[in-house]
Short mmCIF file of C-alpha atoms in Angstrom, two decimals:
data_model
loop_
_atom_site.label_atom_id
_atom_site.label_comp_id
_atom_site.label_asym_id
_atom_site.label_seq_id
_atom_site.Cartn_x
_atom_site.Cartn_y
_atom_site.Cartn_z
CA MET A 19 77.01 81.93 146.69
CA LYS A 20 74.18 84.44 147.25
CA LYS A 21 72.73 83.84 143.87
CA ALA A 22 72.80 80.09 144.47
CA LYS A 23 69.91 80.68 146.97
CA ILE A 24 67.54 81.35 144.09
CA VAL A 25 68.01 77.67 142.96
CA LEU A 26 65.60 76.96 145.92
CA VAL A 27 62.67 78.08 143.68
CA PHE A 28 62.75 74.71 141.95
CA PHE A 29 60.12 73.43 144.34
CA SER A 30 58.16 76.67 144.44
CA PHE A 31 55.06 75.34 142.54
CA CYS A 32 55.59 71.65 142.92
CA PHE A 33 52.10 71.44 144.48
CA ILE A 34 50.29 72.80 141.46
CA THR A 35 49.52 69.28 140.07
CA ALA A 36 47.57 68.56 143.20
CA PHE A 37 44.86 71.05 141.90
CA SER A 38 43.85 68.66 139.11
CA GLN A 39 41.97 66.61 141.64
CA GLN A 40 38.20 67.21 141.47
CA ARG A 41 37.67 66.95 145.23
CA ALA A 42 39.99 67.21 148.27
CA GLN A 43 40.42 63.78 150.00
CA LYS A 44 40.40 63.33 153.69
CA ILE A 45 43.65 62.50 155.48
CA SER A 46 43.51 58.89 156.60
CA TYR A 47 44.75 59.32 160.13
CA GLU A 48 42.45 60.42 162.95
CA GLN A 49 42.95 63.95 164.41
CA SER A 50 44.20 63.94 167.96
CA GLY A 51 42.25 65.75 170.65
CA GLY A 52 45.61 67.03 172.11
CA TRP A 53 47.97 69.77 170.97
CA GLN A 54 48.96 69.84 167.37
CA PHE A 55 52.10 71.63 166.17
CA LEU A 56 53.18 73.09 162.80
CA ILE A 57 56.74 74.39 162.12
CA GLU A 58 57.30 76.13 158.83
CA PRO A 59 60.71 77.49 157.79
CA TYR A 60 60.03 79.61 154.74
CA LEU A 61 61.70 81.61 152.04
CA MET A 62 60.41 85.03 150.86
CA PHE A 63 61.49 86.77 147.66
CA PRO A 64 60.78 90.34 148.75
CA ASN A 65 60.35 93.63 146.99
CA MET A 66 60.58 96.80 148.91
CA ASP A 67 59.08 100.11 148.19
CA GLY A 68 58.93 103.14 150.43
CA THR A 69 60.82 105.91 152.32
CA SER A 70 63.33 105.96 155.14
CA GLY A 71 64.81 108.85 157.00
CA ILE A 72 67.39 109.34 159.82
CA GLY A 73 67.93 112.55 161.68
CA LEU A 74 68.51 115.67 159.61
CA LEU A 75 69.58 113.70 156.49
CA PRO A 76 67.26 113.94 153.48
CA ASP A 77 64.66 111.20 153.24
CA THR A 78 65.67 108.39 150.92
CA GLU A 79 63.38 106.54 148.51
CA VAL A 80 63.90 102.79 148.61
CA LYS A 81 62.76 100.72 145.58
CA ALA A 82 64.33 97.34 145.39
CA SER A 83 63.34 94.11 143.50
CA ALA A 84 63.69 90.65 144.85
CA SER A 85 66.89 90.10 142.80
CA ASP A 86 68.38 93.34 144.15
CA ILE A 87 67.73 92.19 147.71
CA PHE A 88 69.13 88.78 147.28
CA ASN A 89 72.17 90.22 145.59
CA ASN A 90 72.71 92.45 148.72
CA LEU A 91 71.47 90.13 151.32
CA GLU A 92 73.87 89.52 154.20
CA ILE A 93 71.73 87.12 156.08
CA GLY A 94 68.08 86.28 156.44
CA SER A 95 65.99 83.84 158.39
CA MET A 96 62.23 83.22 158.56
CA LEU A 97 60.16 80.84 160.64
CA ASN A 98 56.45 80.37 161.20
CA ALA A 99 55.12 78.10 163.92
CA GLU A 100 51.65 77.32 165.25
CA ALA A 101 50.19 75.33 168.15
CA SER A 102 46.59 74.27 168.12
CA LYS A 103 44.24 72.60 170.45
CA GLY A 104 40.57 72.34 169.74
CA LYS A 105 39.42 75.68 168.47
CA TRP A 106 42.35 77.63 169.86
CA HIS A 107 45.59 78.52 167.91
CA ILE A 108 48.77 80.21 169.06
CA ASN A 109 50.91 81.51 166.18
CA SER A 110 54.41 82.87 166.02
CA ASP A 111 56.16 84.33 163.03
CA VAL A 112 59.77 85.55 162.97
CA ILE A 113 61.68 87.44 160.24
CA TYR A 114 65.25 88.59 160.32
CA MET A 115 66.94 90.40 157.47
CA ASN A 116 70.29 92.22 157.08
CA LEU A 117 70.62 93.90 153.74
CA GLU A 118 72.30 96.76 151.95
CA GLN A 119 70.86 98.73 149.10
CA LYS A 120 72.15 101.43 146.82
CA ILE A 121 70.13 104.74 146.71
CA GLU A 122 69.15 105.95 143.30
CA GLU A 123 69.89 109.49 142.22
CA GLY A 124 67.07 112.00 142.79
CA ILE A 125 66.33 115.72 142.86
CA ILE A 126 68.43 116.19 145.90
CA LEU A 127 70.43 112.86 146.28
CA VAL A 128 73.48 112.21 144.07
CA LYS A 129 74.24 108.72 145.33
CA GLY A 130 74.45 106.72 148.51
CA LYS A 131 73.57 103.43 150.16
CA ILE A 132 71.43 102.29 153.10
CA ASN A 133 71.80 99.29 155.35
CA VAL A 134 68.74 97.82 157.01
CA LYS A 135 68.77 95.33 159.86
CA GLN A 136 65.19 94.24 160.56
CA PHE A 137 63.85 91.90 163.28
CA ALA A 138 60.17 91.32 163.47
CA TRP A 139 58.38 88.92 165.79
CA SER A 140 54.61 88.46 165.62
CA MET A 141 52.53 86.62 168.14
CA ALA A 142 48.80 85.91 167.85
CA GLY A 143 46.02 84.05 169.68
CA LEU A 144 43.17 82.89 167.27
CA TYR A 145 39.84 81.29 167.93
CA ARG A 146 38.09 79.13 165.32
CA LEU A 147 34.51 80.48 164.95
CA THR A 148 33.67 78.13 162.02
CA PRO A 149 35.58 75.23 160.48
CA TRP A 150 37.05 77.79 157.92
CA LEU A 151 37.23 81.17 159.90
CA ASP A 152 39.50 82.28 162.74
CA LEU A 153 39.51 85.61 164.39
CA GLY A 154 42.14 86.79 166.95
CA VAL A 155 44.39 89.45 168.49
CA GLY A 156 48.07 89.74 168.63
CA GLY A 157 51.05 92.02 168.21
CA THR A 158 54.36 92.54 166.36
CA TYR A 159 57.55 93.60 168.07
CA ASN A 160 59.81 95.38 165.59
CA SER A 161 63.43 96.20 166.01
CA MET A 162 65.00 98.23 163.21
CA LYS A 163 68.50 99.63 162.66
CA LEU A 164 69.17 102.00 159.78
CA ALA A 165 72.52 103.20 158.47
CA SER A 166 72.60 105.70 155.61
CA SER A 167 75.53 107.18 153.76
CA ILE A 168 74.67 109.74 151.08
CA GLU A 169 75.95 112.54 148.82
CA TYR A 170 73.50 115.29 148.21
CA LYS A 171 73.17 118.56 146.39
CA ASN A 172 73.44 121.96 148.18
CA LEU A 173 71.60 125.09 147.11
CA GLU A 174 74.90 126.53 145.98
CA GLY A 175 75.27 123.79 143.40
CA THR A 176 78.04 121.89 145.28
CA THR A 177 77.61 118.52 146.97
CA SER A 178 78.06 117.30 150.48
CA LYS A 179 78.58 113.86 152.02
CA SER A 180 76.91 112.73 155.22
CA SER A 181 76.22 109.55 157.18
CA ARG A 182 73.96 108.62 159.98
CA LYS A 183 72.90 105.69 162.03
CA GLY A 184 69.66 105.20 164.01
CA SER A 185 67.71 102.39 165.66
CA GLN A 186 64.26 102.01 167.05
CA SER A 187 62.21 99.29 168.67
CA TRP A 188 58.40 99.31 169.04
CA PHE A 189 55.32 97.19 169.42
CA ASP A 190 52.24 97.13 167.21
CA PRO A 191 48.96 95.63 168.45
CA MET A 192 47.15 93.78 165.73
CA LEU A 193 43.58 92.53 164.86
CA ILE A 194 43.58 89.33 162.85
CA ALA A 195 41.20 87.43 160.53
CA ARG A 196 41.96 84.22 158.72
CA THR A 197 40.12 81.91 156.50
CA HIS A 198 41.50 78.52 155.56
CA ASN A 199 40.63 74.85 154.47
CA GLN A 200 38.76 72.66 156.84
CA PRO A 201 40.86 70.34 159.02
CA GLY A 202 41.79 67.00 157.56
CA THR A 203 42.04 67.93 153.88
CA LYS A 204 45.04 67.43 151.69
CA ILE A 205 44.48 70.53 149.53
CA LEU A 206 45.37 73.57 151.65
CA TYR A 207 44.55 77.29 151.31
CA GLU A 208 44.82 80.19 153.61
CA PHE A 209 43.97 83.92 153.43
CA ARG A 210 45.01 86.06 156.36
CA GLY A 211 44.64 89.82 157.04
CA ASP A 212 46.25 91.81 159.95
CA ILE A 213 45.82 95.50 160.78
CA GLY A 214 47.15 97.50 163.72
CA GLY A 215 49.60 99.98 165.03
CA PHE A 216 46.91 102.52 165.77
CA GLY A 217 49.52 105.07 166.76
CA ILE A 218 50.71 102.90 169.65
CA GLY A 219 53.74 101.93 167.80
CA SER A 220 53.43 102.43 164.07
CA ASP A 221 50.84 104.88 162.62
CA LEU A 222 49.63 102.07 160.63
CA ALA A 223 50.79 98.43 160.32
CA TRP A 224 49.20 95.85 158.13
CA GLN A 225 49.77 92.60 156.25
CA ILE A 226 47.96 90.34 153.81
CA GLN A 227 48.94 86.72 153.19
CA ALA A 228 47.42 84.33 150.65
CA TYR A 229 48.65 80.69 150.21
CA ALA A 230 47.70 77.41 148.59
CA GLY A 231 49.38 74.05 148.93
CA TYR A 232 49.25 70.28 149.39
CA ARG A 233 49.70 67.97 152.42
CA PHE A 234 51.70 65.04 151.20
CA SER A 235 51.57 63.08 154.44
CA LYS A 236 50.71 63.28 158.15
CA LEU A 237 54.03 64.89 158.63
CA PHE A 238 54.92 66.98 155.61
CA GLN A 239 53.23 69.75 153.49
CA ILE A 240 54.20 72.53 151.14
CA THR A 241 52.42 75.85 150.59
CA ALA A 242 53.33 78.83 148.45
CA GLY A 243 51.74 82.18 147.80
CA TYR A 244 52.26 86.00 148.22
CA ARG A 245 52.67 88.27 151.15
CA TRP A 246 52.39 91.99 151.69
CA ILE A 247 53.75 93.73 154.87
CA GLY A 248 53.21 97.43 155.41
CA VAL A 249 54.78 99.58 158.18
CA ASP A 250 54.32 103.36 158.55
CA TYR A 251 56.51 104.34 161.55
CA GLU A 252 57.95 107.71 162.47
CA LYS A 253 59.57 108.80 165.77
CA THR A 254 60.35 112.42 166.51
CA ASN A 255 61.45 114.18 169.62
CA THR A 256 60.47 117.75 168.69
CA ALA A 257 57.48 119.53 167.35
CA GLU A 258 59.47 120.60 164.22
CA THR A 259 60.20 117.23 162.55
CA ILE A 260 62.62 118.88 160.08
CA ASN A 261 64.90 120.10 162.84
CA ASP A 262 64.88 116.82 164.85
CA ASN A 263 68.35 115.19 164.75
CA ASN A 264 66.90 112.04 166.38
CA ARG A 265 64.11 111.56 163.85
CA PHE A 266 63.56 107.99 162.64
CA LEU A 267 61.35 107.27 159.65
CA TYR A 268 60.41 103.87 158.18
CA ASP A 269 57.51 103.96 155.75
CA MET A 270 57.84 100.75 153.76
CA THR A 271 55.87 98.03 151.93
CA THR A 272 57.61 94.73 151.57
CA SER A 273 55.94 92.19 149.28
CA GLY A 274 56.85 89.01 147.51
CA ILE A 275 56.45 85.34 146.81
CA VAL A 276 56.65 83.02 149.84
CA ILE A 277 57.40 79.30 149.81
CA ARG A 278 56.86 77.37 153.04
CA ALA A 279 57.90 73.78 153.97
CA GLY A 280 55.62 72.64 156.83
CA PHE A 281 56.22 69.79 159.43
CA ASN A 282 53.23 68.60 161.46
CA PHE A 283 53.58 66.88 164.88
#
């Protein structure tokens, strides 16, 4: 059943034919002066690359492809929403993933697995400086639960087994810039960059998003593109990190193709 999800990619690039047009055409209906709303459930095919660590256990390297993640995905949901009025925009983006990944053998590690439950909610307020450029501020609330079970090598040549669970929640303030198509066009594009953390939550948090798509009607649009999400977070309670049994490390870059179905109201 999990693999059946990948069938959804059949519409991933259905908008490509729209780019054969020489010039974007204006949408026929008049733009309202009131609030406009966009709801976009979306699907991401993520790759994960980075390091995680819990307590005194050895750090584990995570390198998983989109197929690995979908094969091990327990549940996932993603939703982007935006409310706009005049030059002001309020954006909300929610990601939830529950996945389990095997740990590859390394110099110290023999085998193991890691379970990640991740909830991230981003909110942003943006102001349109020009018809194609928005600047804003926002923040991301992260809630992360890690569970690691590993077998590792001892100095004596023997192996030991150990498991550990940990969870952390934190908030990252973000600075945001976004460029996009002018309002009222059928051919859509968006490029957005976020940077933050600044040691308040993560040491560094960032993301880059690039999309293109087509608005088929006043109600419906499809966009697709690529997204990178980087989080470098470490929590320790002692000066000597190596001796901190409550240490929590999540230094990860998640990236992949994104397909969004948008509904305008």
